[in-house]
CSV table of C-alpha atoms and ligand atoms in Angstrom, one decimal:
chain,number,residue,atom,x,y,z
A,64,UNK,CA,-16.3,12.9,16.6
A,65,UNK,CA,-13.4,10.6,15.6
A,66,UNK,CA,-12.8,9.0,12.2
A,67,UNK,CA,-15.3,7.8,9.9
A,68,UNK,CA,-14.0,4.8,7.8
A,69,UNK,CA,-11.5,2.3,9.2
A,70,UNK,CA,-9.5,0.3,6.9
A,71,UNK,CA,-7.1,-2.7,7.4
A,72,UNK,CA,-4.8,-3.7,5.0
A,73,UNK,CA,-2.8,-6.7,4.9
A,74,UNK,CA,0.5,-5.0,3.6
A,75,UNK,CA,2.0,-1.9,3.9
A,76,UNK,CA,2.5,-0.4,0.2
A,77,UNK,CA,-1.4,-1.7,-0.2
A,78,UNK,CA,-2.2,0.8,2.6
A,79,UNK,CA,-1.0,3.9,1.2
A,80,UNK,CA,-2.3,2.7,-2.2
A,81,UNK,CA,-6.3,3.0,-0.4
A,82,UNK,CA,-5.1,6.3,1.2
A,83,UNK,CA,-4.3,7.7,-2.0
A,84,UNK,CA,-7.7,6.8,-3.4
A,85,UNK,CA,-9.7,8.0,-0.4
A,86,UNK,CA,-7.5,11.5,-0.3
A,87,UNK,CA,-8.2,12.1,-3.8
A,88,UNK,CA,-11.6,11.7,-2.9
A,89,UNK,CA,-11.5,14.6,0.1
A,90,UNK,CA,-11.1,12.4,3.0
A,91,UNK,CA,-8.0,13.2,5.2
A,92,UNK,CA,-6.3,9.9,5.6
A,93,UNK,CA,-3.8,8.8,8.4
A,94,UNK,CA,-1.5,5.3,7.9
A,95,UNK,CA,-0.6,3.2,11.0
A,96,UNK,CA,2.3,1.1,10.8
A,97,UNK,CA,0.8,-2.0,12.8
A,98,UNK,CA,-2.1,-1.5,15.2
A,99,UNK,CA,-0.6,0.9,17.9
A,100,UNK,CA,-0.3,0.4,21.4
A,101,UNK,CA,-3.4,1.4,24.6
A,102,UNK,CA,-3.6,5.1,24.7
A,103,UNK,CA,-2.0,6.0,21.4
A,104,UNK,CA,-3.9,9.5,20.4
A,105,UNK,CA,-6.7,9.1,17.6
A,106,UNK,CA,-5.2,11.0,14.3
A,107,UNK,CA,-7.4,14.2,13.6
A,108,UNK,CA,-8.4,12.3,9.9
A,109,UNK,CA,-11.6,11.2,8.5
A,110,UNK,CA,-10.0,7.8,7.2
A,111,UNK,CA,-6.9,5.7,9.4
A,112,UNK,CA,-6.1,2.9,7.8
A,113,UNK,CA,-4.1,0.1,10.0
A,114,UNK,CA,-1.4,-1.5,7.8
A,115,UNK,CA,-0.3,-4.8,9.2
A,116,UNK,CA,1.9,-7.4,7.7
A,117,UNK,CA,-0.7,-10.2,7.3
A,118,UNK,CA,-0.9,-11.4,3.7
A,119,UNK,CA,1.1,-14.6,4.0
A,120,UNK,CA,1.9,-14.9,7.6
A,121,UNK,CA,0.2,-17.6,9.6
A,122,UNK,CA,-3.5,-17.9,9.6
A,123,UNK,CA,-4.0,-17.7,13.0
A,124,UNK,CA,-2.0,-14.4,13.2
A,125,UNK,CA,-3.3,-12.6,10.3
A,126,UNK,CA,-6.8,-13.5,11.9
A,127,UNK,CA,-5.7,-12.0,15.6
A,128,UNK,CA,-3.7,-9.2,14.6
A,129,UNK,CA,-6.8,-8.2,12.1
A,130,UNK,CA,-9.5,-8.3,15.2
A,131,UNK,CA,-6.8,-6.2,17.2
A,132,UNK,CA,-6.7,-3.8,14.4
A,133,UNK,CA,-10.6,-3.8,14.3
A,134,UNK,CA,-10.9,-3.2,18.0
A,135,UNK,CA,-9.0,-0.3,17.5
A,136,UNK,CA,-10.4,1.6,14.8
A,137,UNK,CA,-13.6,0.7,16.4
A,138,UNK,CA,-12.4,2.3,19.6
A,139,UNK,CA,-11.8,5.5,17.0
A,140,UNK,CA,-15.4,5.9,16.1
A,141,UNK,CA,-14.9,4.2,12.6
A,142,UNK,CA,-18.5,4.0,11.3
A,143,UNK,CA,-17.4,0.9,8.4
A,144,UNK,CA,-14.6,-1.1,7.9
A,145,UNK,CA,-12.7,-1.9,4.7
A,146,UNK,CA,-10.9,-4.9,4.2
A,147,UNK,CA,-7.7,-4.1,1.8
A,148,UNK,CA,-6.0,-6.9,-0.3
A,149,UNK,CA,-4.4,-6.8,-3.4
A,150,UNK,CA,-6.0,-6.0,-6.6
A,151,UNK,CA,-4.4,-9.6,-7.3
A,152,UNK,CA,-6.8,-11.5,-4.8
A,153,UNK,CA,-3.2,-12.5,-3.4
A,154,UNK,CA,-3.6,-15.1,-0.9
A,155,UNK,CA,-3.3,-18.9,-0.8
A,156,UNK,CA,-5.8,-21.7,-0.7
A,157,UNK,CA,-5.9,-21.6,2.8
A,158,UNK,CA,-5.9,-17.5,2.8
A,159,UNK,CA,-5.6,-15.4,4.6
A,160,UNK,CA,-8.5,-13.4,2.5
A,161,UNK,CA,-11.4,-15.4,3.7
A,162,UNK,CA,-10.3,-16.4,7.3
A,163,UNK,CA,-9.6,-12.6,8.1
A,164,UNK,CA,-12.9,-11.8,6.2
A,165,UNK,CA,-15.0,-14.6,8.1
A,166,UNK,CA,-13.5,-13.4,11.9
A,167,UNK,CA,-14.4,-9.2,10.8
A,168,UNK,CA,-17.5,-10.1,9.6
A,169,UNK,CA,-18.7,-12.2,13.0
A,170,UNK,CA,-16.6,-9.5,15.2
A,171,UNK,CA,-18.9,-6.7,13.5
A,172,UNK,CA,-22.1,-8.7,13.0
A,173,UNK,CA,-22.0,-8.2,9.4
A,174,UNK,CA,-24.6,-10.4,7.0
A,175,UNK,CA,-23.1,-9.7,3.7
A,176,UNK,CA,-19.8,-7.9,2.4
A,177,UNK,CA,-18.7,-7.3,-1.1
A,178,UNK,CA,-15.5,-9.2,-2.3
A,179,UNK,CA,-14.2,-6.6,-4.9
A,180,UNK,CA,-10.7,-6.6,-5.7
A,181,UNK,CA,-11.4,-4.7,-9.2
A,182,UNK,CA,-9.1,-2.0,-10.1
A,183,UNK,CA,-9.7,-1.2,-13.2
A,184,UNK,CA,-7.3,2.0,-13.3
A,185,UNK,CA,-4.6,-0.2,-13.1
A,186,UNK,CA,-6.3,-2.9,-15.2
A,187,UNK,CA,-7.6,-5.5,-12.9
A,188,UNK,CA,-11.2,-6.2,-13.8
A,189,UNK,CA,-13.7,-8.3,-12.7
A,190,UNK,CA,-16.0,-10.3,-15.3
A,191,UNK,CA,-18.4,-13.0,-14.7
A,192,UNK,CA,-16.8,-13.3,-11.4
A,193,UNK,CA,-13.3,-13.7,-12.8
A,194,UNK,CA,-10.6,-11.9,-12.2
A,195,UNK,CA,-8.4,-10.1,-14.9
A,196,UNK,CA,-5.2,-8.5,-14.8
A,197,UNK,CA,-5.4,-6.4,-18.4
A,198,UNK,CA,-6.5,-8.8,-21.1
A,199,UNK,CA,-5.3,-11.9,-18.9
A,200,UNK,CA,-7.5,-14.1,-16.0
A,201,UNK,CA,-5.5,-14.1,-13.2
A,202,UNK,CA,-4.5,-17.7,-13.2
A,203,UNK,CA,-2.3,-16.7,-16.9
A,204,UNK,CA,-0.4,-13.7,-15.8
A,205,UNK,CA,2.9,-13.8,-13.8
A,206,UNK,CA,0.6,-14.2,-10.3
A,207,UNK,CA,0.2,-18.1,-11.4
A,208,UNK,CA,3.9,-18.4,-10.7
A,209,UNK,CA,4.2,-16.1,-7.5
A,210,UNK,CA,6.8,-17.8,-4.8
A,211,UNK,CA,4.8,-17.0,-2.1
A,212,UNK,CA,0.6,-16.8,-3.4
A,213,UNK,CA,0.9,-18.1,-6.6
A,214,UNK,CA,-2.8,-17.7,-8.0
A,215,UNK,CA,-4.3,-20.9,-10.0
A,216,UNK,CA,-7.8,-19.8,-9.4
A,217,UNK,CA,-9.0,-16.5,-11.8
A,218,UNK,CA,-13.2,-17.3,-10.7
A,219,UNK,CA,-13.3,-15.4,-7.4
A,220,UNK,CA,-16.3,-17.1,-6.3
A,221,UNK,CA,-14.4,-20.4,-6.5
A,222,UNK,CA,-10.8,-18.6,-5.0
A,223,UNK,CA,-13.0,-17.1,-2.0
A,224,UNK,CA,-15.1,-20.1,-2.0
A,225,UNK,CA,-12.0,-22.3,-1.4
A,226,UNK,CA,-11.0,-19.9,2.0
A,227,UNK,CA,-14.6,-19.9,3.6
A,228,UNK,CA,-17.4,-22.0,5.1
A,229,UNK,CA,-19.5,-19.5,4.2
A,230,UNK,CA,-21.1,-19.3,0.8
A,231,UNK,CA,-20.3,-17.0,-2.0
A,232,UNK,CA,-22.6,-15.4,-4.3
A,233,UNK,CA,-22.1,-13.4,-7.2
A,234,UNK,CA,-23.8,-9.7,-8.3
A,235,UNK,CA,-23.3,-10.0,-12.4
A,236,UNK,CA,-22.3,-7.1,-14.6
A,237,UNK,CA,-25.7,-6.5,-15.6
A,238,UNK,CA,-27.0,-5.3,-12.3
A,239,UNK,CA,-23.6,-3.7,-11.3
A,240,UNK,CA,-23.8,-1.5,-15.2
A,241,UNK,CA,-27.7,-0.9,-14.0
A,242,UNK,CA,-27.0,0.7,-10.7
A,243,UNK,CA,-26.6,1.1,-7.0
A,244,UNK,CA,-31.0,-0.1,-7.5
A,245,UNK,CA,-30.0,-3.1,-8.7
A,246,UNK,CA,-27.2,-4.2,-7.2
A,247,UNK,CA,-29.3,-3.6,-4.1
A,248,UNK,CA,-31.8,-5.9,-5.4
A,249,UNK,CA,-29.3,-8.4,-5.7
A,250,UNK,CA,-27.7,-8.3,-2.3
A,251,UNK,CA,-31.2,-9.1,-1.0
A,252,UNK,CA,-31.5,-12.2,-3.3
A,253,UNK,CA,-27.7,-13.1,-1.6
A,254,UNK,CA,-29.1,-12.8,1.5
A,255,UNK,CA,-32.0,-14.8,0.9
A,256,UNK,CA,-29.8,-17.9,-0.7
A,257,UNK,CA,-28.1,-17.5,2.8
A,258,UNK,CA,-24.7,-16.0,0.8
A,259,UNK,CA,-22.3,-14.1,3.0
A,260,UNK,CA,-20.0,-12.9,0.1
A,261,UNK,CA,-21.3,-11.1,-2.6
A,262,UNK,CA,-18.4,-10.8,-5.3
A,263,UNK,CA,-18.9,-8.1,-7.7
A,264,UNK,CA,-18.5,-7.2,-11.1
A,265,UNK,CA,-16.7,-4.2,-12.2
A,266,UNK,CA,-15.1,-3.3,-15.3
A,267,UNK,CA,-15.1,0.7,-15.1
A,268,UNK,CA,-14.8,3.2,-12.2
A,269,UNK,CA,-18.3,3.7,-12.8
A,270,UNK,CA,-19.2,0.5,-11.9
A,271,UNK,CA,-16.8,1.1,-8.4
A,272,UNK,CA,-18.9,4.3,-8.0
A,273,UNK,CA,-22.2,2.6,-8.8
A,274,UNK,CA,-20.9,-0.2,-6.0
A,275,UNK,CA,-19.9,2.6,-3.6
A,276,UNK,CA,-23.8,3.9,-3.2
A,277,UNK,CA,-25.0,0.5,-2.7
A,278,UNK,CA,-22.9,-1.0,0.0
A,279,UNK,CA,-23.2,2.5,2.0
A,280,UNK,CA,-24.7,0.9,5.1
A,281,UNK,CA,-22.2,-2.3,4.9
A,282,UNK,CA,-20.4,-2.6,8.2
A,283,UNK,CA,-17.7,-4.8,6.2
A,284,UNK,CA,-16.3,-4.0,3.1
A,285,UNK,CA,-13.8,-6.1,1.6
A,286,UNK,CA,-11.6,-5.1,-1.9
A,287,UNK,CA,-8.8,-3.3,-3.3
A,288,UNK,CA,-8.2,0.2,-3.3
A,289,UNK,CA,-11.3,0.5,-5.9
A,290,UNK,CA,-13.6,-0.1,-4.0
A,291,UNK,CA,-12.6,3.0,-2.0
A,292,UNK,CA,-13.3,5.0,-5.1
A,293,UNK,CA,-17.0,5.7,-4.1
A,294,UNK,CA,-16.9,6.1,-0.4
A,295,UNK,CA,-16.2,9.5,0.4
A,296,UNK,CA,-19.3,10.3,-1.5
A,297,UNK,CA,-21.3,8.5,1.1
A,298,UNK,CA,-20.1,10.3,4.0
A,299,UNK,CA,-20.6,13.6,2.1
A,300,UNK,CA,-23.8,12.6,1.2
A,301,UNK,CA,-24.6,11.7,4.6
A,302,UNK,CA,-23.3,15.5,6.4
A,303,UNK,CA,-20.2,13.7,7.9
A,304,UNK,CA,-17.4,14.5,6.1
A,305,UNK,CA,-16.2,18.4,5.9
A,306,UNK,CA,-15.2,20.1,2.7
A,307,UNK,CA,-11.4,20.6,2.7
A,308,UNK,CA,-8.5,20.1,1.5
A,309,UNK,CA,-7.3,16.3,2.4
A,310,UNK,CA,-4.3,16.7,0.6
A,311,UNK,CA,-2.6,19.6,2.6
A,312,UNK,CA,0.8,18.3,4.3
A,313,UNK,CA,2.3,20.0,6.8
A,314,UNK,CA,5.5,21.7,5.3
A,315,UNK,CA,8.9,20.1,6.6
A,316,UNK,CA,12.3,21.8,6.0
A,317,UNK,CA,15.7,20.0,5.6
A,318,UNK,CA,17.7,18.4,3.0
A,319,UNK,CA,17.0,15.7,1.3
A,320,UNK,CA,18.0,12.1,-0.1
A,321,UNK,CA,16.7,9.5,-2.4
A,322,UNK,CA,17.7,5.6,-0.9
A,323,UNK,CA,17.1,3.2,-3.8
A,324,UNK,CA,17.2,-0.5,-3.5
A,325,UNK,CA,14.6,-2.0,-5.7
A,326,UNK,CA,16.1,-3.8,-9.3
A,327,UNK,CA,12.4,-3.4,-11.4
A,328,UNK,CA,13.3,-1.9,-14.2
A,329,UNK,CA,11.1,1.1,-13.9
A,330,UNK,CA,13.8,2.2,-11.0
A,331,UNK,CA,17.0,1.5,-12.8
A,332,UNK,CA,15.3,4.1,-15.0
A,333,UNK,CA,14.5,6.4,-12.8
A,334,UNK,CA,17.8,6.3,-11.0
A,335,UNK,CA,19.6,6.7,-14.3
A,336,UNK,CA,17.6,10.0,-15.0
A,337,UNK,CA,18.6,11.1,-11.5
A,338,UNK,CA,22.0,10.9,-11.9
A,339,UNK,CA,22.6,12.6,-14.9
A,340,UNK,CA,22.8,15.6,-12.5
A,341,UNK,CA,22.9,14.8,-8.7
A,342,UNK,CA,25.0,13.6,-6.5
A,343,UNK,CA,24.9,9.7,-6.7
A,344,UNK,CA,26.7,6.3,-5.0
A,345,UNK,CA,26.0,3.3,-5.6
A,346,UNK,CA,26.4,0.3,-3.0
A,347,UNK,CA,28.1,-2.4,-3.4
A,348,UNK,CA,26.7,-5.5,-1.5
A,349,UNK,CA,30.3,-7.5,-1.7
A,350,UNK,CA,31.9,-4.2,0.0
A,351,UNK,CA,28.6,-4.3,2.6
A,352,UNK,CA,29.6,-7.5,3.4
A,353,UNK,CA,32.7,-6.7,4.2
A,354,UNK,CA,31.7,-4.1,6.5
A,355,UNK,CA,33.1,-1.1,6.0
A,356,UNK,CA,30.5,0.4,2.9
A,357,UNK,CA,27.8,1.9,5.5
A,358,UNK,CA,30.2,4.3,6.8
A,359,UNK,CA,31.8,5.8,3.6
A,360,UNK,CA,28.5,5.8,2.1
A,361,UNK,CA,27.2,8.2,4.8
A,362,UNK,CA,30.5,10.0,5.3
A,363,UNK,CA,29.9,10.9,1.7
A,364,UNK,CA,26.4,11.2,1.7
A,365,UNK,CA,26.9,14.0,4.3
A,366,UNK,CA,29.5,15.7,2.1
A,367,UNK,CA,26.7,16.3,-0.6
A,368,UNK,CA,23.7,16.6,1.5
A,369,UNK,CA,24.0,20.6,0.9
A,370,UNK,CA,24.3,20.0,-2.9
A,371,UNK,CA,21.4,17.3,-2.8
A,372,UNK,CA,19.0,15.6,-3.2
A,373,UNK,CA,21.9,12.6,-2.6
A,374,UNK,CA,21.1,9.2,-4.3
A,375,UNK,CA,22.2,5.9,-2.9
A,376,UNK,CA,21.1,3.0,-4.6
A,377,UNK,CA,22.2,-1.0,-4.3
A,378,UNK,CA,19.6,-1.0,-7.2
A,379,UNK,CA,21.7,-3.3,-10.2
A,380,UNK,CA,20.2,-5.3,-13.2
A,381,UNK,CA,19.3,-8.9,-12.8
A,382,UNK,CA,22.5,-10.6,-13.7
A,383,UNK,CA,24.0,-8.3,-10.8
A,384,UNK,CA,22.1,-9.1,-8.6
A,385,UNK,CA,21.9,-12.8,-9.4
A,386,UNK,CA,25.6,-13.0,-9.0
A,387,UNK,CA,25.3,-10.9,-5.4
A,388,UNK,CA,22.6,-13.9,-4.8
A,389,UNK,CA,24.8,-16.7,-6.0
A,390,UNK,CA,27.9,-15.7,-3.4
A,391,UNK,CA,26.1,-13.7,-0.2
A,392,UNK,CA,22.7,-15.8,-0.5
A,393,UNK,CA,19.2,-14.3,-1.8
A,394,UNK,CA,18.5,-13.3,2.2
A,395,UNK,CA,21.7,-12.4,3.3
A,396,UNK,CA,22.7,-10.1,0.0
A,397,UNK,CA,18.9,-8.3,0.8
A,398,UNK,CA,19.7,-8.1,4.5
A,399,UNK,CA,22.6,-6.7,4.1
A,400,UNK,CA,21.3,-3.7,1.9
A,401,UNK,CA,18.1,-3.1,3.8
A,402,UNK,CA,20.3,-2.8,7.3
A,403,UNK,CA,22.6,-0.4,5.2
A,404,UNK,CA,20.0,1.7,3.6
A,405,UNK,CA,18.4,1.7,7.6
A,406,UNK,CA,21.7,2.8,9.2
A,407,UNK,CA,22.4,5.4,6.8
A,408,UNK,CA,18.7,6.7,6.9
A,409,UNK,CA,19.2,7.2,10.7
A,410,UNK,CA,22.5,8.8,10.0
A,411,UNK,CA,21.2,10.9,7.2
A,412,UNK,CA,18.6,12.7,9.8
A,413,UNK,CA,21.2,12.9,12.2
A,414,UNK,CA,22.7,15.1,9.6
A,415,UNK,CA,19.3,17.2,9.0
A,416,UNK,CA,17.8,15.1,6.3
A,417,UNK,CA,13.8,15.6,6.3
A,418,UNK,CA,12.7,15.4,2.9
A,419,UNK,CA,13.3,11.6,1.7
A,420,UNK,CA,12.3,9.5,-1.5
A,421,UNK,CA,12.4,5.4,-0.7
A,422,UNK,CA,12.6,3.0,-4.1
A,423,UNK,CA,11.3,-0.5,-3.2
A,424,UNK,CA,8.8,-1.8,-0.9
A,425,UNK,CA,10.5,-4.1,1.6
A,426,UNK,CA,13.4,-1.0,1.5
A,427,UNK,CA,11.1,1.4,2.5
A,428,UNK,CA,9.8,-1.3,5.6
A,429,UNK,CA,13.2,-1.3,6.9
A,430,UNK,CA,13.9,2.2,6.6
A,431,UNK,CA,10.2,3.7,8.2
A,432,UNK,CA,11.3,0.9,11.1
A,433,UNK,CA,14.9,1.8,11.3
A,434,UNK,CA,13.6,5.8,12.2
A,435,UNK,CA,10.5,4.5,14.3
A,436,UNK,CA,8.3,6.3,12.1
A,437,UNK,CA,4.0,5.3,13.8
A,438,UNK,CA,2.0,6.5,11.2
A,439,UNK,CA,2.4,8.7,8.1
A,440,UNK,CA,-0.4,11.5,6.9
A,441,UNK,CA,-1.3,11.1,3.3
A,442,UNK,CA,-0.8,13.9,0.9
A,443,UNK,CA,-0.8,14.5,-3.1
A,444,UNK,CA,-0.2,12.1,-5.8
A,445,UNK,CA,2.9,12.5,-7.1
A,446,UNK,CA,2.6,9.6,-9.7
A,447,UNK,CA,-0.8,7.1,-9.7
A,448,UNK,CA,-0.6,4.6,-6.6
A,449,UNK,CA,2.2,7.0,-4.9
A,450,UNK,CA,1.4,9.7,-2.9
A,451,UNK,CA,3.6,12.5,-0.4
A,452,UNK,CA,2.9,11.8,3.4
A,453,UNK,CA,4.4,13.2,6.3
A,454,UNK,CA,5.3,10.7,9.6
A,455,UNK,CA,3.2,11.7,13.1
A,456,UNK,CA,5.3,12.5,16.0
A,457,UNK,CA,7.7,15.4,17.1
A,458,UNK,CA,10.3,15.3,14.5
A,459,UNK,CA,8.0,15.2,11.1
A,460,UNK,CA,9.9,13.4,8.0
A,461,UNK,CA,8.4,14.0,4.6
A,462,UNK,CA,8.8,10.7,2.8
A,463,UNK,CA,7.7,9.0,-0.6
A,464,UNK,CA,7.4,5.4,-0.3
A,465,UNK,CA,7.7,4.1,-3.9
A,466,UNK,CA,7.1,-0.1,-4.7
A,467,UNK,CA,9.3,-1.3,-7.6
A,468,UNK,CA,7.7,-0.8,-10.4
A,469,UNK,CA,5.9,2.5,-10.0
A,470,UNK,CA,6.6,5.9,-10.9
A,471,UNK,CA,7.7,7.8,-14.0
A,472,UNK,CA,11.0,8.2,-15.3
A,473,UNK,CA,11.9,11.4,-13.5
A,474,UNK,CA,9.8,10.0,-10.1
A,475,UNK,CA,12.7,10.4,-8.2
A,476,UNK,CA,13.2,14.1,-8.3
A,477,UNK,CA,9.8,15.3,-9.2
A,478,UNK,CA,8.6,13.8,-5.4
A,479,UNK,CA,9.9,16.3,-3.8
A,480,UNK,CA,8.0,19.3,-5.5
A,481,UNK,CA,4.8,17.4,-3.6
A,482,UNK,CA,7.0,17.4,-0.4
A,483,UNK,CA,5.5,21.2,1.0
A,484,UNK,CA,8.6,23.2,2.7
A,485,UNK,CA,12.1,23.5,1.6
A,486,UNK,CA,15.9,21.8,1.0
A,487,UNK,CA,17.6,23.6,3.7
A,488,UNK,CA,19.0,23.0,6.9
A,489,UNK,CA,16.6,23.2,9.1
B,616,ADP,P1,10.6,-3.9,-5.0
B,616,ADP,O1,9.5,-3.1,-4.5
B,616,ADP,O2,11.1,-3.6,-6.3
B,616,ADP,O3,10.2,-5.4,-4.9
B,616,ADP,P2,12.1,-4.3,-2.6
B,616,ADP,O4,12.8,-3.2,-1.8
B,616,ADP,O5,10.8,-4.8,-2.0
B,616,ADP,O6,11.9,-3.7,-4.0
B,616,ADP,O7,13.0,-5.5,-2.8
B,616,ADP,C1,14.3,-5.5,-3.4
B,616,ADP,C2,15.2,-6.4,-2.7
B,616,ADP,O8,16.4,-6.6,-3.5
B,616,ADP,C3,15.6,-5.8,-1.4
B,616,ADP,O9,15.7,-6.9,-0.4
B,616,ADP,C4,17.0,-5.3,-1.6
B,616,ADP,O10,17.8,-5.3,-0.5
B,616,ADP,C5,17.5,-6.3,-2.6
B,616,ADP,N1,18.6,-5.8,-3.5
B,616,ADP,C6,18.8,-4.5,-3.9
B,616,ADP,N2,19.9,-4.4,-4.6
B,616,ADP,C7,20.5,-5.6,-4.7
B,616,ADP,C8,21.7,-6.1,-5.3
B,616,ADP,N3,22.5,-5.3,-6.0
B,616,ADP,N4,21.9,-7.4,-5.1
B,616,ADP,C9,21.1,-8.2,-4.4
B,616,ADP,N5,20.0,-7.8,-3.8
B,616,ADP,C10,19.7,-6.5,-4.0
């Protein structure tokens, strides 16, 4: 039958965000790691959602690797396509939101699409066409300041406006708080103004779920994970989608380790609360560079995998890690940890570790690539935004892929209660 709902996201923590929100809505969701090669087997899921690495690479490349991952999912039966960016609207004048959008909207012959970042779980709201992020617009929160898409630009009709030929339109709160009716109603006035974008108002997940119903035959969605919020209904609604349990994980036995290497403070929390009681080392990135740390850390890492979970971390407070800046270099001092934290990943399964919690986003992209994990299957929520997922392939690892500043305080630990199977050899 193959999947119903394909979605392409421009980054990978973004991707298992929508995942999360379409599993907790009873759709079985599968996570590429880039679009995979001819021949690759279509995941037995309702929803796979492609993530590439698009938001602030080239145009030209976010635009061709976005039509690859669109031929793809379309050679897997998807019946629509979502368009994930962040609940931020992070892109630059140029885009790579409305490039991407323009090219899947011609590929698929799409007339309209909603542009609906809103979030409003995590406090990004849309009003009036502007963007909020809690009480702020956009343009006077930290996002104004971003190094790489520093947003300037809170009015999304102007921000989308400024990354299309096409026009832009707007469907106001009133219709959106009225209903799928007349949010309908205003699509076809859109249309008839010869709008291709329709961005949408939405304070409240009802709102989302109001929006849901009323793009149901859109072939192109675009948003943030929100907007996934009322999809699943559609497809039940429509016969296609089966009543089970999307959140059942396959269960994976081994021991397991926790590799830490973002600073926010909501991980130098959480790593404080882990080691109070568990085994714990923390890198050094002076000693990294001097190339020797890699090996003791595993050598002792393997000493208390049968006492674990283990915890390495390189996570340090700013002036640390300022200082580690100041003398390596902000890339090499990163380098060097990510290659670390890889190596001793690899190692670490070498060893028998299955069951593993990664702190920070661009750690966790060098340790999924450093064990050639393809794609992930999406469990539970462990904490909002994070959910349990299990890689594809022969040799399953149970992982928990943790941003910077998500999680609670004892995050950490508490993942692996979502992890099904056991801390054993196995
Ligand atoms: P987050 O999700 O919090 O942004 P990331 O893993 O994406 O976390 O980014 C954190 C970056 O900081 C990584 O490149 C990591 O290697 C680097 N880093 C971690 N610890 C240190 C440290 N002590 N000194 C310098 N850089 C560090």
């Amino acid at each position: 039958m193959g999947i119903l709902l394909g979605c392409i996201a421009d980054d990978f923590t973004g991707a298992t965000d929508l995942c999360n929100t379409l599993v907790k809505g009873g759709m079985r969701a599968v996570q590429l790691i880039g679009v995979p090669p001819r021949g690759y087997p279509i995941p037995d899921a309702d929803v796979v959602t492609i993530a590439l690495k698009s938001r602030t690479c080239p145009v030209r490349d976010a635009v061709d690797q976005s039509l690859e991952a669109l031929a793809w999912l379309q050679r897997a039966g998807a019946r629509q396509i979502l368009f994930k960016y962040c609940s931020t609207f992070d892109s630059t004048p140029e885009g790579n939101i409305g490039p991407v959008a323009d090219a899947l909207m011609e590929a698929l012959g799409a007339d309209l699409a909603v542009v609906c970042p809103a979030f409003p779980e995590t406090g990004r709201t849309i009003y009036h066409g502007h963007l909020f992020v809690g009480e702020k617009l956009l343009a006077d929160t930290h996002m104004r300041h971003h190094p790489l898409t520093p947003m300037t630009e809170s009015n999304l009709v102007l921000a989308m406006g400024a990354q299309t030929e096409k026009r832009v339109g707007l469907v106001p709160y009133a219709a959106v708080d009225a209903g799928p009716e007349a949010i309908a109603e205003r699509f076809a006035a859109l249309r008839q103004g010869a709008c291709s974008y329709a961005v949408t108002d939405a304070v409240a997940d009802r709102h989302l779920l109001h929006l849901g119903a009323a793009i149901q035959g859109h072939a192109l969605i675009t948003g943030g994970s929100g907007i996934a919020l009322g999809l699943p209904e559609n497809f039940r609604k429509a016969g296609l989608l089966e009543a089970h349990d999307a959140t059942a994980l396959p269960a994976v036995d081994g021991y397991e380790a926790v590799l830490a290497g973002s600073c926010s403070a909501a991980t130098l929390d959480q790593i404080d609360h882990m080691a109070k009681d568990h085994p714990a080392l923390k890198l050094d990135p002076f000693a990294l560079a001097d190339g020797y740390a890699t090996d003791l850390a595993l050598d002792w890492a393997k000493e208390h995998l049968r006492n674990g979970p283990v915890l390495i971390y390189a996570s340090a407070p700013a002036d640390d890690v300022a200082e580690a800046q100041k003398v390596l270099g902000r890339d090499r001092a990163g380098t060097l940890i990510e290659d670390a934290m890889a190596a001793i990943a690899k190692g670490l399964v070498e060893a028998g570790m299955r069951r593993l919690v990664v702190a920070g986003g661009e750690t966790s992209g060098a340790v999924v690539k450093a064990l050639g994990i393809e794609g992930l299957a999406i469990g539970p929520q462990i904490d909002p935004g994070v959910p349990a997922c299990v890689s594809l392939g022969d040799r399953p690892i149970a992982l928990a892929l943790k941003s910077g500043n998500f999680g609670a305080e004892d995050f950490l630990t508490k993942a692996f209660g979502q992890m099904p199977g056991e801390r054993q050899r196995p």
